[in-house]
Amino acid sequence: MRADARRNYDRIVEVAREVFREQGYDASLDEVAKRDGVGPGTLYRHFPTRENLLDAIMQSWVDRVTETADKALAFEGSDRDLLLNWFEQYVALISQHKGGPAKLTSAMGDPSSPIRTKCQVLSESNGRVLDELRAHGSLRESVDAIQVSRLVGGVATIADNSDLDVAQVRPMLEVIADGLLT
């Protein structure tokens, strides 16, 4: 990619991140182009679909998911506290943009989703935390990462749609954690 094309690409991603943070993932792509000062053709040349733009926006997020899981695994405390700490971090990760929890949770486990690879990173990080608990013997046998991702994502979606704060979300996460642990 030429240097000027790369600058356009990067600038569109940053502007789209701002617009999506303010208005949600369904914000107008024309608004992104307008705010960036480029024509719609330039935006669509770099990102033929909304999903391509979302994928580019989410790349730095993917790196944060892995770092957050690493930190959660280093948490010292009870298995329940480790799980709740991870769940709160998980909710924060998928709630960075309005509409994000629903978008990510509905794409979880869908092989045809254009953001499938991003969801896999999230699910794999979730699986790492669950595997740690499984190794301690404190996780129910039948629990799998996708199920837990959907449950916690459902809580995050409710919080996102209802503008709930962390204190209102925690009791719902506690119910999930208590149901998963032996």
Tab-separated table of C-alpha atoms in Angstrom:
chain	number	residue	atom	x	y	z
A	1	MET	CA	0.000	0.000	0.000
A	2	ARG	CA	1.360	3.450	-0.923
A	3	ALA	CA	2.156	5.769	1.983
A	4	ASP	CA	-0.705	8.173	1.180
A	5	ALA	CA	-3.172	5.301	0.811
A	6	ARG	CA	-1.986	3.891	4.159
A	7	ARG	CA	-2.522	7.284	5.818
A	8	ASN	CA	-6.059	7.446	4.375
A	9	TYR	CA	-6.748	3.900	5.574
A	10	ASP	CA	-5.482	4.598	9.093
A	11	ARG	CA	-7.332	7.912	9.321
A	12	ILE	CA	-10.612	6.331	8.198
A	13	VAL	CA	-10.208	3.617	10.860
A	14	GLU	CA	-9.618	6.215	13.597
A	15	VAL	CA	-12.552	8.376	12.516
A	16	ALA	CA	-14.811	5.311	12.244
A	17	ARG	CA	-13.750	4.257	15.749
A	18	GLU	CA	-14.833	7.682	17.060
A	19	VAL	CA	-18.136	7.647	15.173
A	20	PHE	CA	-18.945	4.083	16.274
A	21	ARG	CA	-18.038	4.887	19.864
A	22	GLU	CA	-20.484	7.813	19.776
A	23	GLN	CA	-23.284	6.343	17.669
A	24	GLY	CA	-22.844	2.564	17.729
A	25	TYR	CA	-21.812	0.073	15.096
A	26	ASP	CA	-24.806	0.884	12.925
A	27	ALA	CA	-23.717	4.507	12.451
A	28	SER	CA	-23.798	5.827	8.914
A	29	LEU	CA	-20.703	5.122	6.848
A	30	ASP	CA	-21.439	8.357	5.003
A	31	GLU	CA	-20.996	10.094	8.380
A	32	VAL	CA	-17.592	8.442	8.728
A	33	ALA	CA	-16.532	9.635	5.256
A	34	LYS	CA	-17.932	13.131	5.864
A	35	ARG	CA	-16.210	13.506	9.230
A	36	ASP	CA	-12.951	12.253	7.748
A	37	GLY	CA	-13.223	14.651	4.836
A	38	VAL	CA	-13.108	11.946	2.165
A	39	GLY	CA	-15.660	10.916	-0.385
A	40	PRO	CA	-17.699	7.741	0.058
A	41	GLY	CA	-15.775	6.202	-2.850
A	42	THR	CA	-12.500	6.499	-0.926
A	43	LEU	CA	-14.027	4.844	2.109
A	44	TYR	CA	-15.530	2.015	0.051
A	45	ARG	CA	-12.316	1.514	-1.915
A	46	HIS	CA	-10.546	0.724	1.363
A	47	PHE	CA	-13.510	-0.978	3.038
A	48	PRO	CA	-15.977	-2.541	0.575
A	49	THR	CA	-18.332	-3.541	3.414
A	50	ARG	CA	-19.156	-2.329	6.916
A	51	GLU	CA	-17.747	-5.612	8.216
A	52	ASN	CA	-14.359	-4.900	6.620
A	53	LEU	CA	-14.255	-1.572	8.440
A	54	LEU	CA	-15.323	-3.202	11.714
A	55	ASP	CA	-12.608	-5.800	11.282
A	56	ALA	CA	-9.949	-3.095	10.917
A	57	ILE	CA	-11.260	-1.199	13.931
A	58	MET	CA	-11.244	-4.320	16.047
A	59	GLN	CA	-7.630	-5.338	15.396
A	60	SER	CA	-6.178	-3.285	18.265
A	61	TRP	CA	-9.033	-4.539	20.413
A	62	VAL	CA	-7.940	-8.127	19.755
A	63	ASP	CA	-4.547	-7.364	21.258
A	64	ARG	CA	-6.236	-5.958	24.387
A	65	VAL	CA	-8.364	-9.102	24.747
A	66	THR	CA	-5.275	-11.300	24.985
A	67	GLU	CA	-3.555	-8.932	27.438
A	68	THR	CA	-6.679	-8.767	29.600
A	69	ALA	CA	-6.948	-12.562	29.754
A	70	ASP	CA	-3.282	-12.762	30.746
A	71	LYS	CA	-3.930	-10.317	33.588
A	72	ALA	CA	-7.051	-12.189	34.673
A	73	LEU	CA	-5.074	-15.425	34.868
A	74	ALA	CA	-2.478	-13.720	37.080
A	75	PHE	CA	-5.224	-12.630	39.507
A	76	GLU	CA	-4.707	-13.883	43.023
A	77	GLY	CA	-7.796	-14.812	44.945
A	78	SER	CA	-10.493	-17.428	45.005
A	79	ASP	CA	-11.632	-19.120	41.810
A	80	ARG	CA	-14.952	-17.306	42.132
A	81	ASP	CA	-13.192	-13.943	42.418
A	82	LEU	CA	-10.946	-14.798	39.449
A	83	LEU	CA	-14.013	-15.668	37.371
A	84	LEU	CA	-15.916	-12.527	38.392
A	85	ASN	CA	-12.880	-10.359	37.711
A	86	TRP	CA	-12.613	-11.902	34.235
A	87	PHE	CA	-16.340	-11.484	33.584
A	88	GLU	CA	-16.179	-7.790	34.491
A	89	GLN	CA	-13.195	-7.343	32.179
A	90	TYR	CA	-14.979	-9.309	29.443
A	91	VAL	CA	-18.029	-7.042	29.710
A	92	ALA	CA	-15.787	-3.964	29.537
A	93	LEU	CA	-13.989	-5.316	26.467
A	94	ILE	CA	-17.140	-5.943	24.462
A	95	SER	CA	-18.880	-2.764	25.664
A	96	GLN	CA	-16.469	-0.196	24.286
A	97	HIS	CA	-18.914	0.801	21.550
A	98	LYS	CA	-22.663	1.202	21.779
A	99	GLY	CA	-24.192	-1.928	20.294
A	100	GLY	CA	-20.908	-3.820	20.604
A	101	PRO	CA	-22.098	-6.474	23.067
A	102	ALA	CA	-25.018	-7.522	20.857
A	103	LYS	CA	-22.891	-7.508	17.697
A	104	LEU	CA	-20.100	-9.601	19.190
A	105	THR	CA	-22.348	-11.955	21.123
A	106	SER	CA	-24.590	-12.693	18.157
A	107	ALA	CA	-21.522	-13.409	16.003
A	108	MET	CA	-20.048	-15.762	18.616
A	109	GLY	CA	-19.732	-19.250	17.160
A	110	ASP	CA	-21.079	-18.201	13.743
A	111	PRO	CA	-18.602	-19.492	11.135
A	112	SER	CA	-20.040	-17.167	8.476
A	113	SER	CA	-19.614	-13.988	10.529
A	114	PRO	CA	-17.211	-11.460	9.027
A	115	ILE	CA	-15.892	-10.770	12.544
A	116	ARG	CA	-15.493	-14.484	13.281
A	117	THR	CA	-11.747	-14.297	13.850
A	118	LYS	CA	-12.188	-11.516	16.416
A	119	CYS	CA	-14.842	-13.546	18.200
A	120	GLN	CA	-12.531	-16.556	18.201
A	121	VAL	CA	-9.852	-14.573	20.018
A	122	LEU	CA	-12.430	-13.551	22.612
A	123	SER	CA	-13.727	-17.105	22.970
A	124	GLU	CA	-10.199	-18.524	23.190
A	125	SER	CA	-9.293	-16.031	25.922
A	126	ASN	CA	-12.465	-16.988	27.750
A	127	GLY	CA	-11.502	-20.639	27.297
A	128	ARG	CA	-8.079	-20.027	28.826
A	129	VAL	CA	-9.669	-18.643	31.990
A	130	LEU	CA	-12.160	-21.513	32.120
A	131	ASP	CA	-9.367	-24.069	31.578
A	132	GLU	CA	-7.547	-22.632	34.579
A	133	LEU	CA	-10.647	-23.128	36.717
A	134	ARG	CA	-11.149	-26.593	35.241
A	135	ALA	CA	-7.573	-27.471	36.243
A	136	HIS	CA	-8.432	-26.421	39.804
A	137	GLY	CA	-11.448	-28.730	39.706
A	138	SER	CA	-13.828	-25.868	40.399
A	139	LEU	CA	-15.670	-25.649	37.051
A	140	ARG	CA	-18.631	-27.794	36.091
A	141	GLU	CA	-17.711	-30.446	33.495
A	142	SER	CA	-20.211	-29.463	30.807
A	143	VAL	CA	-19.232	-25.774	30.587
A	144	ASP	CA	-17.744	-24.548	27.329
A	145	ALA	CA	-16.287	-21.196	26.324
A	146	ILE	CA	-18.895	-20.309	23.704
A	147	GLN	CA	-21.777	-20.921	26.134
A	148	VAL	CA	-20.128	-18.720	28.732
A	149	SER	CA	-19.315	-16.054	26.131
A	150	ARG	CA	-22.965	-15.945	25.125
A	151	LEU	CA	-24.184	-15.765	28.732
A	152	VAL	CA	-21.814	-12.982	29.738
A	153	GLY	CA	-22.402	-11.276	26.393
A	154	GLY	CA	-26.137	-11.403	27.073
A	155	VAL	CA	-25.616	-9.598	30.366
A	156	ALA	CA	-23.395	-7.048	28.604
A	157	THR	CA	-26.085	-6.540	25.946
A	158	ILE	CA	-28.720	-5.893	28.602
A	159	ALA	CA	-26.380	-3.458	30.354
A	160	ASP	CA	-25.624	-1.710	27.049
A	161	ASN	CA	-29.286	-1.390	26.072
A	162	SER	CA	-30.391	-0.305	29.562
A	163	ASP	CA	-27.399	1.920	30.406
A	164	LEU	CA	-26.666	-0.102	33.551
A	165	ASP	CA	-23.541	0.664	35.542
A	166	VAL	CA	-20.981	-1.816	36.851
A	167	ALA	CA	-22.702	-2.082	40.239
A	168	GLN	CA	-25.935	-3.160	38.541
A	169	VAL	CA	-24.167	-5.664	36.288
A	170	ARG	CA	-22.125	-7.412	38.990
A	171	PRO	CA	-25.074	-9.299	40.603
A	172	MET	CA	-25.991	-10.793	37.219
A	173	LEU	CA	-22.398	-11.889	36.685
A	174	GLU	CA	-22.393	-13.425	40.168
A	175	VAL	CA	-25.404	-15.562	39.247
A	176	ILE	CA	-23.560	-16.851	36.171
A	177	ALA	CA	-20.357	-17.501	38.112
A	178	ASP	CA	-22.191	-19.352	40.867
A	179	GLY	CA	-23.914	-21.518	38.264
A	180	LEU	CA	-20.618	-22.447	36.598
A	181	LEU	CA	-18.593	-23.300	39.675
A	182	THR	CA	-18.850	-26.541	41.614
